[in-house]
Short mmCIF file of C-alpha atoms in Angstrom, two decimals:
data_model
loop_
_atom_site.label_atom_id
_atom_site.label_comp_id
_atom_site.label_asym_id
_atom_site.label_seq_id
_atom_site.Cartn_x
_atom_site.Cartn_y
_atom_site.Cartn_z
CA ALA A 1391 -12.47 -62.54 172.69
CA LYS A 1392 -12.40 -61.76 168.72
CA MET A 1393 -16.06 -60.90 169.14
CA ASN A 1394 -15.13 -58.22 172.15
CA SER A 1395 -11.94 -58.09 174.11
CA ALA A 1396 -13.72 -56.71 176.96
CA VAL A 1397 -15.76 -59.93 177.53
CA PRO A 1398 -13.09 -62.13 179.30
CA HIS A 1399 -12.32 -59.14 181.50
CA VAL A 1400 -15.75 -58.36 182.41
CA GLY A 1401 -16.42 -62.33 183.02
CA LYS A 1402 -13.55 -62.41 185.37
CA TRP A 1403 -15.10 -59.63 187.40
CA VAL A 1404 -18.29 -61.22 187.77
CA TYR A 1405 -16.55 -64.58 189.07
CA GLU A 1406 -14.36 -62.59 191.49
CA GLN A 1407 -16.79 -59.82 192.69
CA VAL A 1408 -20.17 -61.16 192.12
CA GLY A 1409 -19.34 -64.78 193.07
CA GLY A 1410 -16.62 -64.14 195.44
CA GLY A 1411 -14.25 -66.65 193.56
CA SER A 1412 -16.93 -69.23 193.14
CA LYS A 1413 -18.49 -70.34 189.74
CA GLU A 1414 -21.63 -71.50 191.36
CA ALA A 1415 -21.99 -68.40 193.37
CA ALA A 1416 -21.51 -66.33 190.20
CA GLU A 1417 -23.86 -68.30 188.26
CA ALA A 1418 -26.54 -68.12 190.88
CA LYS A 1419 -26.75 -64.50 190.07
CA VAL A 1420 -25.36 -64.01 186.62
CA LEU A 1421 -25.16 -66.25 183.28
CA GLY A 1422 -22.52 -65.00 180.96
CA PRO A 1423 -21.19 -64.33 178.35
CA MET A 1424 -23.91 -66.54 176.69
CA LEU A 1425 -21.69 -68.25 174.31
CA LEU A 1426 -20.20 -70.21 177.23
CA TYR A 1427 -23.59 -71.86 177.55
CA LEU A 1428 -24.15 -72.67 174.05
CA ASP A 1429 -22.48 -75.90 172.33
CA LEU A 1430 -23.25 -77.46 168.77
CA PRO A 1431 -21.71 -80.59 168.45
CA ASP A 1432 -22.32 -80.96 164.72
CA LYS A 1433 -19.70 -79.22 162.96
CA GLY A 1434 -22.22 -78.48 159.98
CA HIS A 1435 -24.63 -76.91 162.43
CA GLN A 1436 -21.84 -74.74 163.85
CA LYS A 1437 -21.21 -72.96 160.40
CA LEU A 1438 -25.00 -72.51 159.96
CA ALA A 1439 -25.57 -71.06 163.54
CA VAL A 1440 -23.17 -68.17 163.08
CA GLN A 1441 -25.65 -66.64 160.70
CA ALA A 1442 -28.40 -66.91 163.33
CA PHE A 1443 -26.56 -65.36 166.69
CA PRO A 1444 -25.74 -61.58 166.57
CA ALA A 1445 -22.61 -61.08 168.29
CA ARG A 1446 -24.46 -58.79 170.64
CA THR A 1447 -26.35 -61.95 172.05
CA LEU A 1448 -23.44 -64.04 172.37
CA THR A 1449 -21.25 -61.56 174.32
CA SER A 1450 -24.33 -60.64 176.65
CA PHE A 1451 -24.85 -61.41 180.23
CA LEU A 1452 -28.18 -62.60 181.89
CA ALA A 1453 -28.84 -61.14 185.32
CA ARG A 1454 -30.94 -63.32 187.36
CA ASP A 1455 -32.09 -60.56 189.83
CA GLU A 1456 -32.70 -56.74 189.80
CA GLY A 1457 -30.02 -56.05 192.19
CA THR A 1458 -27.34 -57.97 190.34
CA ARG A 1459 -28.42 -56.21 187.12
CA ASP A 1460 -27.89 -53.01 188.48
CA GLN A 1461 -24.35 -53.79 189.85
CA LEU A 1462 -23.21 -55.36 186.75
CA GLN A 1463 -24.45 -52.34 184.80
CA ASP A 1464 -22.62 -49.84 186.85
CA GLU A 1465 -19.54 -51.72 186.59
CA LEU A 1466 -19.93 -51.59 182.72
CA LYS A 1467 -20.82 -47.88 182.94
CA ARG A 1468 -17.44 -47.53 184.75
CA ARG A 1469 -15.34 -49.14 182.18
CA GLY A 1470 -16.70 -46.83 179.31
CA PRO A 1471 -18.93 -47.30 176.17
CA GLN A 1472 -15.99 -49.00 174.59
CA THR A 1473 -16.94 -51.93 176.44
CA ARG A 1474 -20.10 -52.67 174.46
CA ILE A 1475 -21.50 -55.32 176.53
CA THR A 1476 -25.31 -55.73 177.14
CA VAL A 1477 -26.74 -56.91 180.45
CA PHE A 1478 -30.40 -58.39 180.07
CA ARG A 1479 -32.93 -59.18 182.90
CA ASN A 1480 -35.02 -62.25 181.87
CA ARG A 1481 -37.64 -63.33 183.89
CA ALA A 1482 -38.60 -66.31 182.15
CA LYS A 1483 -37.45 -69.74 183.24
CA THR A 1484 -39.04 -72.03 180.69
CA PHE A 1485 -38.93 -72.41 176.97
CA SER A 1486 -41.83 -73.60 174.66
CA PRO A 1487 -41.59 -72.99 170.91
CA SER A 1488 -44.54 -71.79 168.84
CA PRO A 1489 -47.49 -74.16 168.96
CA ASN A 1490 -47.54 -74.11 165.17
CA ARG A 1491 -44.23 -75.24 165.06
CA PRO A 1492 -43.99 -78.59 162.85
CA PRO A 1493 -41.46 -81.39 164.22
CA SER A 1494 -37.90 -81.10 162.25
CA ALA A 1495 -38.34 -84.86 161.49
CA ASP A 1496 -41.37 -84.39 159.41
CA MET A 1497 -38.97 -82.02 157.17
CA LYS A 1498 -36.33 -84.35 156.55
CA ARG A 1499 -37.47 -84.85 153.15
CA PHE A 1500 -36.85 -80.99 152.62
CA GLY A 1501 -33.24 -81.34 153.53
CA VAL A 1502 -34.07 -80.00 157.36
CA THR A 1503 -31.97 -81.54 159.93
CA ALA A 1504 -33.12 -79.57 163.01
CA TRP A 1505 -34.52 -76.44 164.50
CA LEU A 1506 -31.84 -74.40 165.87
CA ASP A 1507 -32.96 -74.97 169.65
CA GLU A 1508 -33.00 -78.47 169.03
CA ALA A 1509 -29.68 -78.85 167.81
CA LEU A 1510 -27.96 -76.77 170.84
CA ARG A 1511 -26.75 -78.58 173.65
CA ILE A 1512 -27.04 -76.73 176.81
CA ARG A 1513 -26.88 -77.67 180.43
CA ASP A 1514 -29.85 -79.23 181.66
CA ASP A 1515 -30.51 -77.17 184.69
CA LEU A 1516 -30.07 -73.98 182.58
CA ARG A 1517 -31.74 -75.16 179.31
CA GLY A 1518 -35.22 -73.83 179.80
CA GLU A 1519 -33.94 -70.16 180.96
CA VAL A 1520 -31.16 -69.93 178.19
CA LEU A 1521 -33.57 -70.80 175.61
CA ALA A 1522 -36.44 -68.53 176.91
CA PHE A 1523 -33.71 -65.73 176.70
CA LEU A 1524 -32.68 -66.51 173.02
CA LYS A 1525 -36.20 -66.78 172.04
CA GLN A 1526 -36.80 -63.12 173.58
CA GLN A 1527 -33.48 -61.87 171.96
CA MET A 1528 -33.28 -63.39 168.54
CA GLY A 1529 -36.22 -65.81 168.08
CA VAL A 1530 -33.94 -69.13 168.37
CA ASP A 1531 -37.03 -71.42 167.96
CA THR A 1532 -37.60 -69.70 164.42
CA TYR A 1533 -34.52 -70.91 162.58
CA LEU A 1534 -34.18 -74.13 160.54
CA LEU A 1535 -30.91 -75.88 159.93
CA ALA A 1536 -30.77 -77.45 156.65
CA THR A 1537 -28.35 -79.21 154.18
CA PRO A 1538 -27.60 -78.14 150.64
CA ALA A 1539 -30.41 -80.25 149.62
CA ALA A 1540 -32.72 -77.89 150.89
CA VAL A 1541 -32.01 -75.37 148.23
CA GLY A 1542 -34.00 -77.27 145.49
CA LYS A 1543 -36.92 -78.11 147.79
CA ILE A 1544 -37.24 -74.43 149.36
CA ASP A 1545 -40.56 -73.69 147.82
CA ALA A 1546 -42.14 -77.09 148.99
CA LEU A 1547 -40.55 -76.37 152.33
CA GLN A 1548 -42.18 -72.85 152.27
CA GLN A 1549 -45.54 -74.02 151.31
CA TYR A 1550 -45.31 -76.88 154.03
CA LEU A 1551 -44.77 -74.45 156.76
CA GLN A 1552 -47.72 -72.20 155.64
CA GLN A 1553 -49.83 -75.19 155.54
CA SER A 1554 -48.81 -76.00 159.01
CA GLY A 1555 -49.40 -72.17 160.14
CA MET A 1556 -45.84 -71.53 160.79
CA THR A 1557 -44.68 -68.15 159.65
CA GLY A 1558 -41.51 -66.02 160.50
CA VAL A 1559 -39.25 -68.82 159.38
CA THR A 1560 -35.45 -68.39 158.56
CA VAL A 1561 -33.62 -71.62 156.86
CA LEU A 1562 -30.22 -71.60 156.99
CA THR A 1563 -28.08 -73.64 154.40
CA PRO A 1564 -24.42 -73.51 153.46
CA GLU A 1565 -25.39 -71.78 150.24
CA ARG A 1566 -28.15 -69.20 150.96
CA VAL A 1567 -30.10 -68.02 153.79
CA TYR A 1568 -34.17 -68.06 153.15
CA ARG A 1569 -36.65 -66.06 155.27
CA PHE A 1570 -40.26 -66.72 155.12
CA GLY A 1571 -42.75 -64.44 156.28
CA ARG A 1572 -46.17 -62.46 155.78
CA SER A 1573 -46.66 -59.06 154.29
CA LYS A 1574 -47.74 -56.56 156.81
CA TYR A 1575 -50.41 -55.06 154.40
CA GLY A 1576 -53.51 -56.04 152.57
CA ALA A 1577 -54.29 -59.91 152.61
CA ARG A 1578 -50.96 -60.44 154.33
CA ALA A 1579 -49.64 -62.74 151.62
CA ALA A 1580 -46.61 -64.97 152.05
CA THR A 1581 -43.23 -63.45 151.41
CA SER A 1582 -39.92 -64.94 150.75
CA SER A 1583 -36.27 -63.49 150.35
CA SER A 1584 -32.76 -65.19 150.21
CA SER A 1585 -29.33 -63.68 150.60
CA LEU A 1586 -25.89 -65.30 150.77
CA PRO A 1587 -24.54 -66.08 154.21
CA GLN A 1588 -22.56 -63.32 155.66
CA ARG A 1589 -19.36 -63.04 156.72
CA HIS A 1590 -19.00 -62.72 160.69
CA ARG A 1591 -15.87 -61.96 162.96
CA HIS A 1592 -17.26 -64.71 165.08
CA ALA A 1593 -17.48 -67.23 162.16
CA ALA A 1594 -15.51 -69.82 164.37
CA CYS A 1595 -17.36 -69.09 167.82
CA PHE A 1596 -18.84 -72.53 168.02
CA SER A 1597 -15.94 -74.42 166.79
CA VAL A 1598 -12.60 -75.24 168.44
CA VAL A 1599 -9.65 -74.54 166.57
CA VAL A 1600 -6.64 -76.45 167.54
CA ASP A 1601 -3.01 -74.97 166.59
CA THR A 1602 -1.34 -78.41 165.86
CA SER A 1603 2.26 -77.11 166.38
CA ARG A 1604 1.24 -75.35 169.75
CA LYS A 1605 -0.46 -78.84 170.52
CA LYS A 1606 2.64 -80.65 169.82
CA GLU A 1607 5.00 -78.52 171.73
CA LEU A 1608 2.56 -78.62 174.81
CA GLU A 1609 2.39 -82.63 174.34
CA GLY A 1610 6.19 -82.42 174.40
CA GLN A 1611 6.12 -80.30 177.60
CA LEU A 1612 3.48 -82.71 179.23
CA LYS A 1613 5.67 -85.82 178.59
CA GLU A 1614 8.75 -84.06 179.99
CA ALA A 1615 6.85 -83.24 182.95
CA ARG A 1616 5.54 -86.68 183.57
CA LYS A 1617 9.12 -87.82 183.12
CA GLY A 1618 10.30 -85.43 185.63
CA LEU A 1619 7.25 -86.45 188.01
CA GLU A 1620 8.08 -90.16 187.53
CA LEU A 1621 11.83 -89.33 188.77
CA LYS A 1622 10.77 -87.39 191.62
CA ARG A 1623 8.39 -90.35 192.47
CA LYS A 1624 11.20 -92.58 192.49
CA GLU A 1625 13.56 -90.21 194.49
CA ARG A 1626 10.72 -89.81 196.96
CA GLN A 1627 10.33 -93.40 197.55
CA ALA A 1628 14.12 -93.87 197.90
CA VAL A 1629 14.30 -91.01 200.44
CA GLU A 1630 11.23 -92.78 202.43
CA ARG A 1631 13.09 -96.21 202.39
CA ASP A 1632 16.29 -94.56 203.86
CA VAL A 1633 13.97 -92.58 206.28
CA GLY A 1634 12.38 -95.92 207.38
CA GLN A 1635 15.67 -97.86 207.75
CA LEU A 1636 17.09 -94.76 209.78
CA GLN A 1637 14.07 -94.57 211.96
CA GLN A 1638 14.50 -98.39 212.74
CA LYS A 1639 18.26 -97.82 213.76
CA LEU A 1640 17.15 -94.97 215.82
CA ASP A 1641 14.53 -96.93 217.56
CA ALA A 1642 17.16 -99.50 218.18
CA ALA A 1643 19.54 -97.19 219.62
CA LYS A 1644 16.91 -95.55 221.76
CA GLY A 1645 16.13 -99.02 222.99
CA ARG A 1646 19.90 -99.53 223.87
CA GLN A 1647 19.98 -96.27 225.30
CA VAL A 1648 16.88 -97.23 227.80
CA GLU A 1649 18.64 -100.34 228.53
CA LEU A 1650 22.04 -98.58 229.26
CA ASN A 1651 20.11 -96.03 231.68
CA ASN A 1652 18.56 -98.93 233.38
CA ASN A 1653 22.11 -100.69 233.92
CA THR A 1654 23.62 -97.28 234.94
CA VAL A 1655 20.82 -97.02 237.68
CA ARG A 1656 21.26 -100.50 238.91
CA LEU A 1657 25.13 -100.05 239.06
CA ASN A 1658 24.66 -96.67 241.03
CA ARG A 1659 22.37 -98.48 243.50
CA LEU A 1660 25.03 -101.33 243.88
CA ALA A 1661 27.80 -98.83 244.31
CA ALA A 1662 25.65 -97.16 246.97
CA ARG A 1663 25.24 -100.46 248.77
CA ILE A 1664 28.84 -101.11 248.58
CA ASP A 1665 29.62 -97.81 250.21
CA GLN A 1666 27.13 -98.57 253.12
CA ALA A 1667 28.71 -101.85 253.37
CA LYS A 1668 32.29 -100.26 253.64
CA LYS A 1669 30.98 -98.13 256.38
CA ARG A 1670 29.83 -100.98 258.47
CA LEU A 1671 32.76 -102.68 257.89
CA GLU A 1672 35.34 -100.07 259.23
CA PRO A 1673 34.18 -100.21 262.90
CA ALA A 1674 34.25 -103.91 262.79
CA ARG A 1675 38.01 -103.90 261.66
CA GLU A 1676 38.72 -101.53 264.38
CA SER A 1677 37.30 -103.52 267.18
CA VAL A 1678 39.39 -106.68 266.35
#
């Protein structure tokens, strides 16, 4: 939300209007914002990767068909230019880095830890599609993540990359950002430049920041809620026990009621027989 306050609102709209309230249905048509699908478990990598990702890429949405792209673009137009969210239609489903790219393991001696796409943790079923999109948008396969040790070995690293035939590489270190390329003119000589890491509004986008006081407050609320839940559970058990006992008494009373009804029927039958016997007895008495 710090990058763009409109992103969660658009994401909610996609969930409700495109997906009909289903995450799976929404993802079948739209992926986004892209930051939701990117994870960097290594804290050191988190700080470095911020230098590689433009906020525009992290807040963008990837439509998986033309109709959905048009639908989402119409919604963004309706919301106005202040929304500042981009919708892309990427047809690539698989990702493959440059064939000249050397393995990051071979560059550990230069202080390299990983290529950026290697460091990213992405859902297996979406990894190829997401990385293909990131390669198209910001060259995710051309960024090297490195430790401070790479600063003193940067020339040797550049030479190694040149010998491998790999150009257009950006090396991200905590102290400096190095860019290797080739001149567009003449003999196309190798070029290099460096700069200090830039400050970004989305500097903490890959890390989870915990408010300890808020966490303590919520943990206290959770503890009290669990106590309340346990009390309710015991009360429910007591009520269920009472209900069971009362049900047994009710069943016994119903049994007695049935027995009483049967006895009443038998008594009524006996009374009827007695009445009939009395009626037969009267003529006998009169004849005596």
